[in-house]
Tab-separated table of C-alpha atoms in Angstrom:
chain	number	residue	atom	x	y	z
A	16	UNK	CA	-32.392	-138.542	8.311
A	17	UNK	CA	-29.391	-137.787	6.155
A	18	UNK	CA	-25.897	-137.640	7.550
A	19	UNK	CA	-25.413	-133.835	7.331
A	20	UNK	CA	-28.748	-133.305	9.135
A	21	UNK	CA	-27.779	-135.853	11.779
A	22	UNK	CA	-24.450	-134.138	12.308
A	23	UNK	CA	-25.983	-130.639	12.469
A	24	UNK	CA	-28.440	-131.803	15.153
A	25	UNK	CA	-25.569	-133.503	16.990
A	26	UNK	CA	-23.512	-130.314	16.869
A	27	UNK	CA	-26.434	-128.270	18.233
A	28	UNK	CA	-27.132	-130.900	20.906
A	29	UNK	CA	-23.765	-130.069	22.481
A	30	UNK	CA	-24.403	-126.329	22.660
A	31	UNK	CA	-26.198	-123.576	20.734
A	32	UNK	CA	-24.032	-122.450	17.868
A	33	UNK	CA	-23.882	-120.036	14.932
A	34	UNK	CA	-23.436	-120.993	11.281
A	35	UNK	CA	-19.663	-121.136	11.136
A	36	UNK	CA	-19.556	-122.885	14.513
A	37	UNK	CA	-21.845	-125.632	13.182
A	38	UNK	CA	-19.667	-126.077	10.086
A	39	UNK	CA	-16.570	-126.492	12.311
A	40	UNK	CA	-18.310	-128.836	14.775
A	41	UNK	CA	-19.648	-131.048	11.977
A	42	UNK	CA	-16.180	-131.248	10.465
A	43	UNK	CA	-14.701	-132.245	13.845
A	44	UNK	CA	-17.506	-134.700	14.667
A	45	UNK	CA	-17.122	-136.467	11.329
A	46	UNK	CA	-13.323	-136.402	11.603
A	47	UNK	CA	-13.105	-134.225	8.515
A	48	UNK	CA	-15.340	-136.421	6.383
A	49	UNK	CA	-18.276	-134.017	6.185
A	50	UNK	CA	-17.449	-130.416	5.268
A	51	UNK	CA	-20.708	-128.482	5.055
A	52	UNK	CA	-20.897	-125.722	2.501
A	53	UNK	CA	-22.819	-122.633	3.612
A	54	UNK	CA	-25.568	-123.278	1.066
A	55	UNK	CA	-26.177	-126.760	2.475
A	56	UNK	CA	-26.036	-125.575	6.079
A	57	UNK	CA	-28.581	-122.784	5.681
A	58	UNK	CA	-30.833	-124.970	3.534
A	59	UNK	CA	-30.796	-127.577	6.304
A	60	UNK	CA	-31.314	-124.989	9.085
A	61	UNK	CA	-34.324	-123.610	7.194
A	62	UNK	CA	-35.847	-127.073	6.821
A	63	UNK	CA	-35.077	-127.992	10.444
A	64	UNK	CA	-36.578	-124.807	11.896
A	65	UNK	CA	-39.638	-125.317	9.692
A	66	UNK	CA	-40.015	-128.775	11.233
A	67	UNK	CA	-39.493	-127.259	14.690
A	68	UNK	CA	-36.344	-129.312	15.347
A	69	UNK	CA	-34.108	-126.264	15.818
A	70	UNK	CA	-34.831	-122.654	16.729
A	71	UNK	CA	-33.043	-119.363	17.106
A	72	UNK	CA	-31.277	-119.175	20.456
A	73	UNK	CA	-29.901	-115.624	20.384
A	74	UNK	CA	-28.231	-113.068	18.191
A	75	UNK	CA	-24.909	-111.343	18.724
A	76	UNK	CA	-23.228	-108.626	16.730
A	77	UNK	CA	-19.434	-108.731	16.851
A	78	UNK	CA	-17.376	-106.265	14.771
A	79	UNK	CA	-20.516	-105.339	12.870
A	80	UNK	CA	-21.145	-108.967	11.927
A	81	UNK	CA	-24.413	-110.569	12.908
A	82	UNK	CA	-24.150	-114.015	14.462
A	83	UNK	CA	-27.381	-115.910	14.920
A	84	UNK	CA	-27.136	-118.844	17.297
A	85	UNK	CA	-29.367	-121.881	16.847
A	86	UNK	CA	-30.297	-124.431	19.485
A	87	UNK	CA	-31.894	-127.857	19.472
A	88	UNK	CA	-35.577	-127.905	20.505
A	89	UNK	CA	-37.019	-130.734	22.594
A	90	UNK	CA	-38.601	-132.075	19.372
A	91	UNK	CA	-35.167	-131.926	17.785
A	92	UNK	CA	-33.651	-133.820	20.698
A	93	UNK	CA	-36.360	-136.478	20.378
A	94	UNK	CA	-35.772	-136.810	16.622
A	95	UNK	CA	-32.027	-137.101	17.164
A	96	UNK	CA	-32.492	-139.684	19.887
A	97	UNK	CA	-34.760	-141.786	17.613
A	98	UNK	CA	-32.132	-141.634	14.907
A	99	UNK	CA	-29.382	-142.609	17.384
A	100	UNK	CA	-31.422	-145.666	18.350
A	101	UNK	CA	-31.892	-146.605	14.733
A	102	UNK	CA	-28.207	-146.210	13.916
A	103	UNK	CA	-27.204	-148.176	17.010
A	104	UNK	CA	-29.572	-151.010	16.064
A	105	UNK	CA	-28.290	-151.100	12.482
A	106	UNK	CA	-24.691	-150.903	13.611
A	107	UNK	CA	-25.248	-153.781	16.053
A	108	UNK	CA	-26.819	-155.880	13.306
A	109	UNK	CA	-23.925	-155.150	10.989
A	110	UNK	CA	-21.448	-155.964	13.724
A	111	UNK	CA	-23.146	-159.282	14.456
A	112	UNK	CA	-23.031	-160.201	10.806
A	113	UNK	CA	-19.369	-159.282	10.517
A	114	UNK	CA	-18.368	-161.750	13.260
A	115	UNK	CA	-18.182	-164.303	10.453
A	116	UNK	CA	-15.148	-162.384	9.224
A	117	UNK	CA	-12.825	-162.495	12.241
A	118	UNK	CA	-9.880	-161.205	10.222
A	119	UNK	CA	-11.507	-157.792	9.802
A	120	UNK	CA	-10.940	-156.999	13.458
A	121	UNK	CA	-14.108	-154.978	14.017
A	122	UNK	CA	-13.551	-152.646	16.954
A	123	UNK	CA	-15.453	-153.903	20.003
B	3	UNK	CA	-11.282	-110.881	10.619
B	4	UNK	CA	-10.095	-107.809	8.813
B	5	UNK	CA	-8.844	-109.636	5.747
B	6	UNK	CA	-12.142	-109.173	3.874
B	7	UNK	CA	-11.954	-106.304	1.429
B	8	UNK	CA	-14.879	-104.043	0.614
B	9	UNK	CA	-14.936	-105.545	-2.888
B	10	UNK	CA	-15.244	-109.061	-1.501
B	11	UNK	CA	-18.038	-107.996	0.803
B	12	UNK	CA	-19.904	-106.498	-2.147
B	13	UNK	CA	-19.291	-109.662	-4.125
B	14	UNK	CA	-20.670	-111.853	-1.349
B	15	UNK	CA	-23.702	-109.615	-0.975
B	16	UNK	CA	-24.341	-109.930	-4.679
B	17	UNK	CA	-24.175	-113.728	-4.415
B	18	UNK	CA	-26.967	-113.602	-1.853
B	19	UNK	CA	-29.296	-112.187	-4.504
B	20	UNK	CA	-29.697	-115.790	-5.664
B	21	UNK	CA	-31.858	-116.224	-2.536
B	22	UNK	CA	-35.490	-115.061	-2.455
B	23	UNK	CA	-35.979	-111.559	-1.016
B	24	UNK	CA	-37.866	-112.508	2.138
B	25	UNK	CA	-35.317	-115.200	2.981
B	26	UNK	CA	-32.416	-112.830	2.258
B	27	UNK	CA	-33.803	-110.136	4.536
B	28	UNK	CA	-34.135	-112.691	7.319
B	29	UNK	CA	-30.906	-114.666	6.908
B	30	UNK	CA	-28.681	-112.556	4.619
B	31	UNK	CA	-26.564	-110.992	7.347
B	32	UNK	CA	-25.867	-114.215	9.219
B	33	UNK	CA	-24.978	-116.056	6.005
B	34	UNK	CA	-22.630	-113.192	5.143
B	35	UNK	CA	-20.934	-113.570	8.548
B	36	UNK	CA	-20.488	-117.281	7.908
B	37	UNK	CA	-19.032	-116.537	4.454
B	38	UNK	CA	-16.562	-114.065	6.025
B	39	UNK	CA	-15.591	-116.676	8.606
B	40	UNK	CA	-15.028	-119.259	5.883
B	41	UNK	CA	-13.024	-116.781	3.811
B	42	UNK	CA	-10.913	-115.910	6.893
B	43	UNK	CA	-10.407	-119.612	7.348
B	44	UNK	CA	-9.128	-120.069	3.803
B	45	UNK	CA	-6.922	-117.612	1.974
B	46	UNK	CA	-9.295	-114.708	2.447
B	47	UNK	CA	-11.604	-115.714	-0.356
B	48	UNK	CA	-14.270	-118.286	-1.008
B	49	UNK	CA	-13.411	-121.011	-3.488
B	50	UNK	CA	-15.182	-121.107	-6.857
B	51	UNK	CA	-16.935	-124.282	-5.709
B	52	UNK	CA	-18.258	-122.630	-2.541
B	53	UNK	CA	-19.455	-119.631	-4.566
B	54	UNK	CA	-21.262	-121.710	-7.184
B	55	UNK	CA	-22.809	-123.931	-4.560
B	56	UNK	CA	-24.110	-120.886	-2.668
B	57	UNK	CA	-25.803	-119.514	-5.787
B	58	UNK	CA	-27.296	-122.930	-6.556
B	59	UNK	CA	-28.563	-123.225	-2.972
B	60	UNK	CA	-30.099	-119.757	-3.212
B	61	UNK	CA	-31.958	-120.668	-6.391
B	62	UNK	CA	-33.040	-123.938	-4.822
B	63	UNK	CA	-34.398	-122.036	-1.822
B	64	UNK	CA	-36.712	-120.162	-4.208
B	65	UNK	CA	-38.364	-123.460	-5.155
B	66	UNK	CA	-38.673	-124.800	-1.635
B	67	UNK	CA	-42.196	-125.165	-0.254
B	68	UNK	CA	-43.014	-126.506	3.211
B	69	UNK	CA	-43.621	-130.254	2.977
B	70	UNK	CA	-47.221	-130.027	4.176
B	71	UNK	CA	-49.790	-131.802	1.994
B	72	UNK	CA	-52.000	-128.724	1.597
B	73	UNK	CA	-49.098	-126.442	0.703
B	74	UNK	CA	-47.728	-128.892	-1.844
B	75	UNK	CA	-51.236	-129.276	-3.302
B	76	UNK	CA	-51.591	-125.488	-3.483
B	77	UNK	CA	-48.204	-125.254	-5.213
B	78	UNK	CA	-49.196	-127.900	-7.764
B	79	UNK	CA	-52.570	-126.257	-8.438
B	80	UNK	CA	-50.961	-122.824	-8.791
B	81	UNK	CA	-48.387	-124.323	-11.164
B	82	UNK	CA	-51.048	-125.950	-13.326
B	83	UNK	CA	-53.368	-122.901	-13.273
B	84	UNK	CA	-50.754	-120.279	-14.061
B	85	UNK	CA	-49.330	-122.649	-16.690
B	86	UNK	CA	-52.705	-122.535	-18.468
B	87	UNK	CA	-52.886	-118.743	-18.215
B	88	UNK	CA	-49.285	-118.511	-19.414
B	89	UNK	CA	-50.114	-120.620	-22.474
B	90	UNK	CA	-53.023	-118.320	-23.374
B	91	UNK	CA	-50.846	-115.235	-22.822
B	92	UNK	CA	-47.999	-116.693	-24.916
B	93	UNK	CA	-50.447	-117.560	-27.687
B	94	UNK	CA	-51.895	-114.039	-27.633
B	95	UNK	CA	-48.425	-112.499	-27.689
B	96	UNK	CA	-47.375	-114.668	-30.645
B	97	UNK	CA	-50.387	-113.547	-32.688
B	98	UNK	CA	-49.584	-109.882	-31.945
B	99	UNK	CA	-46.402	-110.204	-33.999
B	100	UNK	CA	-48.204	-111.927	-36.901
B	101	UNK	CA	-49.704	-110.038	-39.826
B	102	UNK	CA	-53.110	-108.438	-39.362
B	103	UNK	CA	-56.045	-109.347	-41.552
B	104	UNK	CA	-57.353	-106.396	-43.649
B	105	UNK	CA	-59.768	-104.025	-41.936
B	106	UNK	CA	-63.548	-104.486	-42.436
B	107	UNK	CA	-63.540	-101.455	-44.778
B	108	UNK	CA	-60.724	-102.884	-46.925
B	109	UNK	CA	-62.306	-106.335	-46.991
B	110	UNK	CA	-65.684	-104.821	-47.906
B	111	UNK	CA	-64.164	-102.798	-50.768
B	112	UNK	CA	-62.279	-105.828	-52.124
B	113	UNK	CA	-65.378	-108.056	-51.988
B	114	UNK	CA	-67.503	-105.442	-53.792
B	115	UNK	CA	-64.841	-104.933	-56.475
B	116	UNK	CA	-64.385	-108.690	-56.929
B	117	UNK	CA	-68.082	-109.637	-57.097
B	118	UNK	CA	-69.331	-106.443	-58.728
B	119	UNK	CA	-71.910	-106.164	-55.948
B	120	UNK	CA	-72.435	-103.545	-53.254
B	121	UNK	CA	-72.187	-103.694	-49.462
B	122	UNK	CA	-71.133	-107.146	-48.217
B	123	UNK	CA	-71.815	-108.215	-44.658
B	124	UNK	CA	-68.629	-108.578	-42.608
B	125	UNK	CA	-67.860	-110.945	-39.746
B	126	UNK	CA	-64.612	-111.060	-37.827
B	127	UNK	CA	-63.718	-114.389	-36.236
B	128	UNK	CA	-60.874	-116.452	-34.836
B	129	UNK	CA	-59.464	-119.785	-35.959
B	130	UNK	CA	-59.353	-122.635	-33.449
B	131	UNK	CA	-55.752	-121.536	-32.876
B	132	UNK	CA	-56.949	-117.993	-32.063
B	133	UNK	CA	-55.607	-116.549	-35.299
B	134	UNK	CA	-57.533	-113.593	-36.733
B	135	UNK	CA	-59.934	-114.103	-39.634
B	136	UNK	CA	-62.492	-111.987	-41.504
B	137	UNK	CA	-65.379	-113.145	-43.707
B	138	UNK	CA	-67.330	-111.031	-46.209
B	139	UNK	CA	-70.438	-112.244	-48.061
B	140	UNK	CA	-72.599	-110.411	-50.551
B	141	UNK	CA	-75.597	-111.176	-52.784
B	142	UNK	CA	-77.416	-109.252	-55.526
B	143	UNK	CA	-78.073	-108.925	-59.217
B	144	UNK	CA	-74.795	-108.996	-61.101
B	145	UNK	CA	-72.718	-110.561	-63.811
B	146	UNK	CA	-70.155	-113.354	-63.918
B	147	UNK	CA	-66.718	-111.998	-64.767
B	148	UNK	CA	-63.583	-113.969	-63.767
B	149	UNK	CA	-61.325	-111.210	-65.078
B	150	UNK	CA	-62.977	-108.708	-62.751
B	151	UNK	CA	-62.186	-111.027	-59.827
B	152	UNK	CA	-58.560	-111.429	-60.863
B	153	UNK	CA	-58.091	-107.709	-61.501
B	154	UNK	CA	-59.595	-106.777	-58.132
B	155	UNK	CA	-57.398	-109.238	-56.235
B	156	UNK	CA	-54.220	-108.275	-58.079
B	157	UNK	CA	-54.921	-104.562	-57.623
B	158	UNK	CA	-55.223	-105.130	-53.872
B	159	UNK	CA	-51.806	-106.811	-53.857
B	160	UNK	CA	-52.957	-110.436	-53.733
B	161	UNK	CA	-51.094	-113.205	-55.490
B	162	UNK	CA	-53.598	-115.704	-56.913
B	163	UNK	CA	-52.538	-119.289	-56.170
B	164	UNK	CA	-55.529	-121.168	-57.622
B	165	UNK	CA	-58.553	-120.302	-59.730
B	166	UNK	CA	-61.134	-122.956	-60.695
B	167	UNK	CA	-64.149	-122.229	-62.865
B	168	UNK	CA	-67.205	-124.443	-63.212
B	169	UNK	CA	-70.721	-124.501	-64.547
B	170	UNK	CA	-72.991	-125.938	-61.907
B	171	UNK	CA	-76.504	-127.263	-62.326
B	172	UNK	CA	-78.754	-125.773	-59.703
B	173	UNK	CA	-81.993	-127.591	-58.886
B	174	UNK	CA	-84.912	-125.182	-58.657
B	175	UNK	CA	-88.284	-125.998	-57.126
B	176	UNK	CA	-86.967	-129.354	-55.989
B	177	UNK	CA	-89.778	-131.890	-55.361
B	178	UNK	CA	-92.483	-129.706	-56.973
B	179	UNK	CA	-94.142	-130.185	-60.399
B	180	UNK	CA	-92.188	-127.150	-61.631
B	181	UNK	CA	-88.863	-128.769	-60.739
B	182	UNK	CA	-86.139	-127.774	-63.153
B	183	UNK	CA	-82.408	-127.271	-63.426
B	184	UNK	CA	-80.735	-123.949	-64.124
B	185	UNK	CA	-77.049	-123.372	-64.926
B	186	UNK	CA	-74.816	-121.297	-62.668
B	187	UNK	CA	-71.356	-120.045	-63.542
B	188	UNK	CA	-68.999	-120.182	-60.604
B	189	UNK	CA	-65.381	-119.683	-59.649
B	190	UNK	CA	-63.442	-120.732	-56.541
B	191	UNK	CA	-60.056	-119.255	-55.844
B	192	UNK	CA	-57.279	-118.856	-53.309
B	193	UNK	CA	-54.686	-116.128	-52.986
B	194	UNK	CA	-51.883	-115.074	-50.660
B	195	UNK	CA	-50.431	-111.747	-49.578
B	196	UNK	CA	-47.623	-111.359	-46.998
B	197	UNK	CA	-48.631	-113.651	-44.137
B	198	UNK	CA	-52.300	-113.878	-45.164
B	199	UNK	CA	-54.364	-116.461	-47.007
B	200	UNK	CA	-57.584	-115.724	-48.893
B	201	UNK	CA	-60.263	-118.184	-49.952
B	202	UNK	CA	-63.012	-116.836	-52.173
B	203	UNK	CA	-65.953	-117.809	-54.315
B	204	UNK	CA	-68.260	-116.084	-56.726
B	205	UNK	CA	-71.218	-117.349	-58.752
B	206	UNK	CA	-73.926	-116.015	-61.051
B	207	UNK	CA	-77.115	-117.704	-62.307
B	208	UNK	CA	-77.160	-118.027	-66.103
B	209	UNK	CA	-80.809	-117.969	-67.085
B	210	UNK	CA	-83.488	-119.703	-65.036
B	211	UNK	CA	-87.233	-120.271	-65.035
B	212	UNK	CA	-88.063	-116.872	-63.585
B	213	UNK	CA	-87.014	-113.532	-64.997
B	214	UNK	CA	-85.426	-112.198	-61.762
B	215	UNK	CA	-83.356	-115.350	-61.329
B	216	UNK	CA	-81.006	-114.651	-64.222
B	217	UNK	CA	-77.974	-112.719	-62.984
B	218	UNK	CA	-78.553	-113.548	-59.316
B	219	UNK	CA	-75.028	-113.406	-57.925
B	220	UNK	CA	-73.093	-114.352	-54.788
B	221	UNK	CA	-69.590	-113.485	-53.673
B	222	UNK	CA	-67.579	-114.308	-50.573
B	223	UNK	CA	-64.065	-113.814	-49.228
B	224	UNK	CA	-62.510	-115.411	-46.162
B	225	UNK	CA	-59.141	-114.025	-45.137
B	226	UNK	CA	-57.026	-115.577	-42.335
B	227	UNK	CA	-53.589	-114.894	-40.958
B	228	UNK	CA	-51.179	-117.757	-41.649
B	229	UNK	CA	-49.849	-119.708	-38.681
B	230	UNK	CA	-46.341	-118.381	-38.026
B	231	UNK	CA	-43.488	-120.455	-36.638
B	232	UNK	CA	-43.727	-118.508	-33.369
B	233	UNK	CA	-47.251	-119.531	-32.349
B	234	UNK	CA	-46.635	-123.030	-30.952
B	235	UNK	CA	-43.206	-122.310	-29.368
B	236	UNK	CA	-44.466	-119.118	-27.660
B	237	UNK	CA	-47.591	-120.921	-26.419
B	238	UNK	CA	-45.426	-123.659	-24.882
B	239	UNK	CA	-42.971	-121.090	-23.507
B	240	UNK	CA	-45.924	-119.260	-21.927
B	241	UNK	CA	-47.117	-122.510	-20.344
B	242	UNK	CA	-43.686	-123.242	-18.856
B	243	UNK	CA	-43.136	-119.669	-17.677
B	244	UNK	CA	-46.600	-119.567	-16.113
B	245	UNK	CA	-46.055	-122.916	-14.406
B	246	UNK	CA	-42.692	-121.753	-13.041
B	247	UNK	CA	-44.284	-118.536	-11.767
B	248	UNK	CA	-47.048	-120.520	-10.083
B	249	UNK	CA	-44.609	-122.669	-8.150
B	250	UNK	CA	-42.268	-119.804	-7.213
B	251	UNK	CA	-45.195	-117.657	-6.110
B	252	UNK	CA	-46.546	-120.396	-3.855
B	253	UNK	CA	-43.054	-120.944	-2.430
B	254	UNK	CA	-42.684	-117.217	-1.705
B	255	UNK	CA	-46.152	-116.835	-0.180
B	256	UNK	CA	-45.868	-119.977	1.957
B	257	UNK	CA	-42.471	-118.797	3.239
B	258	UNK	CA	-43.988	-115.473	4.246
B	259	UNK	CA	-46.904	-117.252	5.925
B	260	UNK	CA	-44.477	-119.438	7.824
B	261	UNK	CA	-42.164	-116.645	8.954
B	262	UNK	CA	-45.148	-114.463	9.892
B	263	UNK	CA	-46.350	-117.163	12.290
B	264	UNK	CA	-42.723	-117.745	13.444
B	265	UNK	CA	-42.511	-114.085	14.389
B	266	UNK	CA	-45.674	-114.479	16.404
B	267	UNK	CA	-44.104	-117.521	18.032
B	268	UNK	CA	-40.894	-115.675	18.929
B	269	UNK	CA	-42.885	-112.794	20.326
B	270	UNK	CA	-44.930	-115.080	22.522
B	271	UNK	CA	-41.763	-116.761	23.778
B	272	UNK	CA	-40.457	-113.408	24.904
B	273	UNK	CA	-43.789	-112.490	26.416
B	274	UNK	CA	-44.971	-115.503	28.364
B	275	UNK	CA	-47.881	-113.552	29.806
B	276	UNK	CA	-49.445	-112.912	26.444
B	277	UNK	CA	-48.298	-116.082	24.725
B	278	UNK	CA	-51.747	-117.655	24.608
B	279	UNK	CA	-53.257	-114.601	23.004
B	280	UNK	CA	-50.379	-114.539	20.530
B	281	UNK	CA	-50.900	-118.123	19.481
B	282	UNK	CA	-54.584	-117.657	18.740
B	283	UNK	CA	-53.762	-114.437	16.919
B	284	UNK	CA	-51.123	-116.333	14.956
B	285	UNK	CA	-53.283	-119.282	13.899
B	286	UNK	CA	-56.423	-117.342	12.975
B	287	UNK	CA	-54.910	-115.388	10.055
B	288	UNK	CA	-53.300	-118.624	8.952
B	289	UNK	CA	-56.624	-120.444	8.818
B	290	UNK	CA	-58.223	-117.469	7.073
B	291	UNK	CA	-55.396	-117.449	4.543
B	292	UNK	CA	-55.730	-121.183	3.929
B	293	UNK	CA	-59.509	-120.903	3.428
B	294	UNK	CA	-59.122	-117.923	1.077
B	295	UNK	CA	-56.401	-119.743	-0.881
B	296	UNK	CA	-58.683	-122.756	-1.262
B	297	UNK	CA	-61.456	-120.476	-2.545
B	298	UNK	CA	-59.049	-118.818	-4.975
B	299	UNK	CA	-57.829	-122.127	-6.358
B	300	UNK	CA	-61.375	-123.480	-6.700
B	301	UNK	CA	-62.469	-120.375	-8.591
B	302	UNK	CA	-59.476	-120.561	-10.929
B	303	UNK	CA	-60.578	-124.044	-12.017
B	304	UNK	CA	-63.074	-122.397	-14.421
B	305	UNK	CA	-60.666	-120.119	-16.327
B	306	UNK	CA	-57.892	-122.728	-16.049
B	307	UNK	CA	-59.981	-125.423	-17.740
B	308	UNK	CA	-60.843	-122.977	-20.536
B	309	UNK	CA	-57.144	-122.122	-20.828
B	310	UNK	CA	-56.182	-125.790	-21.187
B	311	UNK	CA	-58.884	-126.383	-23.815
B	312	UNK	CA	-57.374	-123.472	-25.728
B	313	UNK	CA	-53.920	-124.941	-25.269
B	314	UNK	CA	-55.097	-128.322	-26.544
B	315	UNK	CA	-56.623	-126.731	-29.642
B	316	UNK	CA	-53.475	-124.771	-30.361
B	317	UNK	CA	-51.361	-127.909	-30.098
B	318	UNK	CA	-53.646	-130.096	-32.233
B	319	UNK	CA	-54.358	-127.433	-34.857
B	320	UNK	CA	-53.474	-128.524	-38.387
B	321	UNK	CA	-52.821	-125.463	-40.569
B	322	UNK	CA	-52.892	-127.656	-43.693
B	323	UNK	CA	-56.263	-129.247	-43.005
B	324	UNK	CA	-59.046	-128.356	-45.404
B	325	UNK	CA	-61.246	-127.187	-42.566
B	326	UNK	CA	-58.959	-125.222	-40.316
B	327	UNK	CA	-61.623	-123.137	-38.703
B	328	UNK	CA	-63.828	-124.825	-36.213
B	329	UNK	CA	-62.638	-126.528	-33.100
B	330	UNK	CA	-65.395	-127.236	-30.633
B	331	UNK	CA	-64.437	-127.972	-27.063
B	332	UNK	CA	-66.185	-128.098	-23.718
B	333	UNK	CA	-65.018	-124.533	-23.089
B	334	UNK	CA	-67.400	-123.337	-25.782
B	335	UNK	CA	-70.179	-124.255	-23.343
B	336	UNK	CA	-68.797	-122.055	-20.563
B	337	UNK	CA	-70.137	-118.519	-20.970
B	338	UNK	CA	-67.584	-115.713	-20.975
B	339	UNK	CA	-69.187	-113.988	-17.983
B	340	UNK	CA	-68.680	-117.128	-15.862
B	341	UNK	CA	-64.999	-117.117	-16.764
B	342	UNK	CA	-64.742	-113.407	-15.907
B	343	UNK	CA	-66.554	-113.737	-12.575
B	344	UNK	CA	-64.514	-116.781	-11.571
B	345	UNK	CA	-61.266	-115.040	-12.505
B	346	UNK	CA	-62.188	-111.923	-10.543
B	347	UNK	CA	-63.229	-114.005	-7.532
B	348	UNK	CA	-59.962	-115.949	-7.685
B	349	UNK	CA	-57.846	-112.797	-7.908
B	350	UNK	CA	-59.677	-111.106	-5.007
B	351	UNK	CA	-59.566	-114.099	-2.687
B	352	UNK	CA	-55.910	-114.726	-3.499
B	353	UNK	CA	-55.029	-111.102	-2.731
B	354	UNK	CA	-56.995	-111.361	0.537
B	355	UNK	CA	-55.242	-114.649	1.365
B	356	UNK	CA	-51.787	-113.155	0.884
B	357	UNK	CA	-52.790	-110.122	2.956
B	358	UNK	CA	-54.164	-112.268	5.747
B	359	UNK	CA	-51.037	-114.406	5.717
B	360	UNK	CA	-48.411	-111.692	5.714
B	361	UNK	CA	-49.942	-108.652	7.449
B	362	UNK	CA	-50.155	-109.310	11.138
B	363	UNK	CA	-50.745	-106.541	13.585
B	364	UNK	CA	-47.398	-106.106	15.343
B	365	UNK	CA	-47.774	-107.228	18.952
B	366	UNK	CA	-47.111	-104.627	21.585
B	367	UNK	CA	-43.844	-105.833	23.105
B	368	UNK	CA	-43.566	-103.998	26.370
B	369	UNK	CA	-41.545	-106.250	28.665
B	370	UNK	CA	-43.362	-106.679	31.944
B	371	UNK	CA	-40.366	-107.898	33.929
B	372	UNK	CA	-38.152	-104.820	33.367
């Protein structure tokens, strides 16, 4: 799972959100490191709904603008959780290895 | 929220045309909202980078097929098949712009004038590269006259490029006690006119053991259209264009199949009571469509293999070879009616597959709870 996908699923895990909301959440979650462009976001949403990891939650029309909200499915939650486990394991391994470099001051 | 001008809105809508139609109808409005939000966020406009990236993403969406083995296989087969058809179409188109060989009547008149003999038999044919050709042959009692040949060709606008005369010894009654040799006067020649090449021969018996043998004459002309510089490039362009169409078509059809079953899914979510019925109704057309697609792709194997044999012959054709005519391939063994039937079957089953995949009866959504 690539980082943008991981972050999109994470954003939707918090609450159902529309396109712009996801872009903002991902930016906040990644502390400004990942800024999704609309093309990437909708490409990812298409792929994720095809895989059944996200689905349409509801639609709202505000000021004549359509907002479609997406939510995480239970499959999506499971996929995200698997990825969290994997990242945690890898991070732990990296951390263990880095103990040989005490000067780095890895956050505990 | 009100900082977006009408012009900008039009511009953003135009950008969305990079996306395939079905996708745009489904997601266009929400993407537009997101673009407005982003523009509001910035200085009221999208950056050039955001704009370019959106167009690139839209084009990429056109190529996207669901990552299911059968769909990817179908996309590959459609790409290969339509590539073959495209090559044949490109080849045909290229020959349309090349010069035509003379009509049977013109060829007949020229052969008669050249050989001094009446009524040749005419056969129209195609080179291994599918270029047009016409052959005329005639026999009868006549005279040998190289000047008559040259005059006839020149009068018809031909430029003679070679003319070789010879006296041949013809064996008569070979292997019998009466075996003898009789002389024959013969000429072989080539000529060009516009984009055409002519190869011809004429010969007349000079004497002979029997009275009716003297003066026995033969004449033949074979006219072909020269290979133009457009034939190979247009054939390759046709292949690429056909292949591209095959992939894009599969992507478009599979997207429609997917969204059609998604719609069924959404409907059943709203209508718990009929959800089971919806699901069966949703999967049955899908299976039908898959089976029909498989049939279509199997049937296209026949015309596609013929198309690729043609493509191979076009690519390996040597216009300078002494024998430029015959190129036998396995496709010569496949009768034309089999190709026609298979093509028709493929087209029908494909049309039925697309119909089954995209035309679902709209479920009757009367909410029970309200």
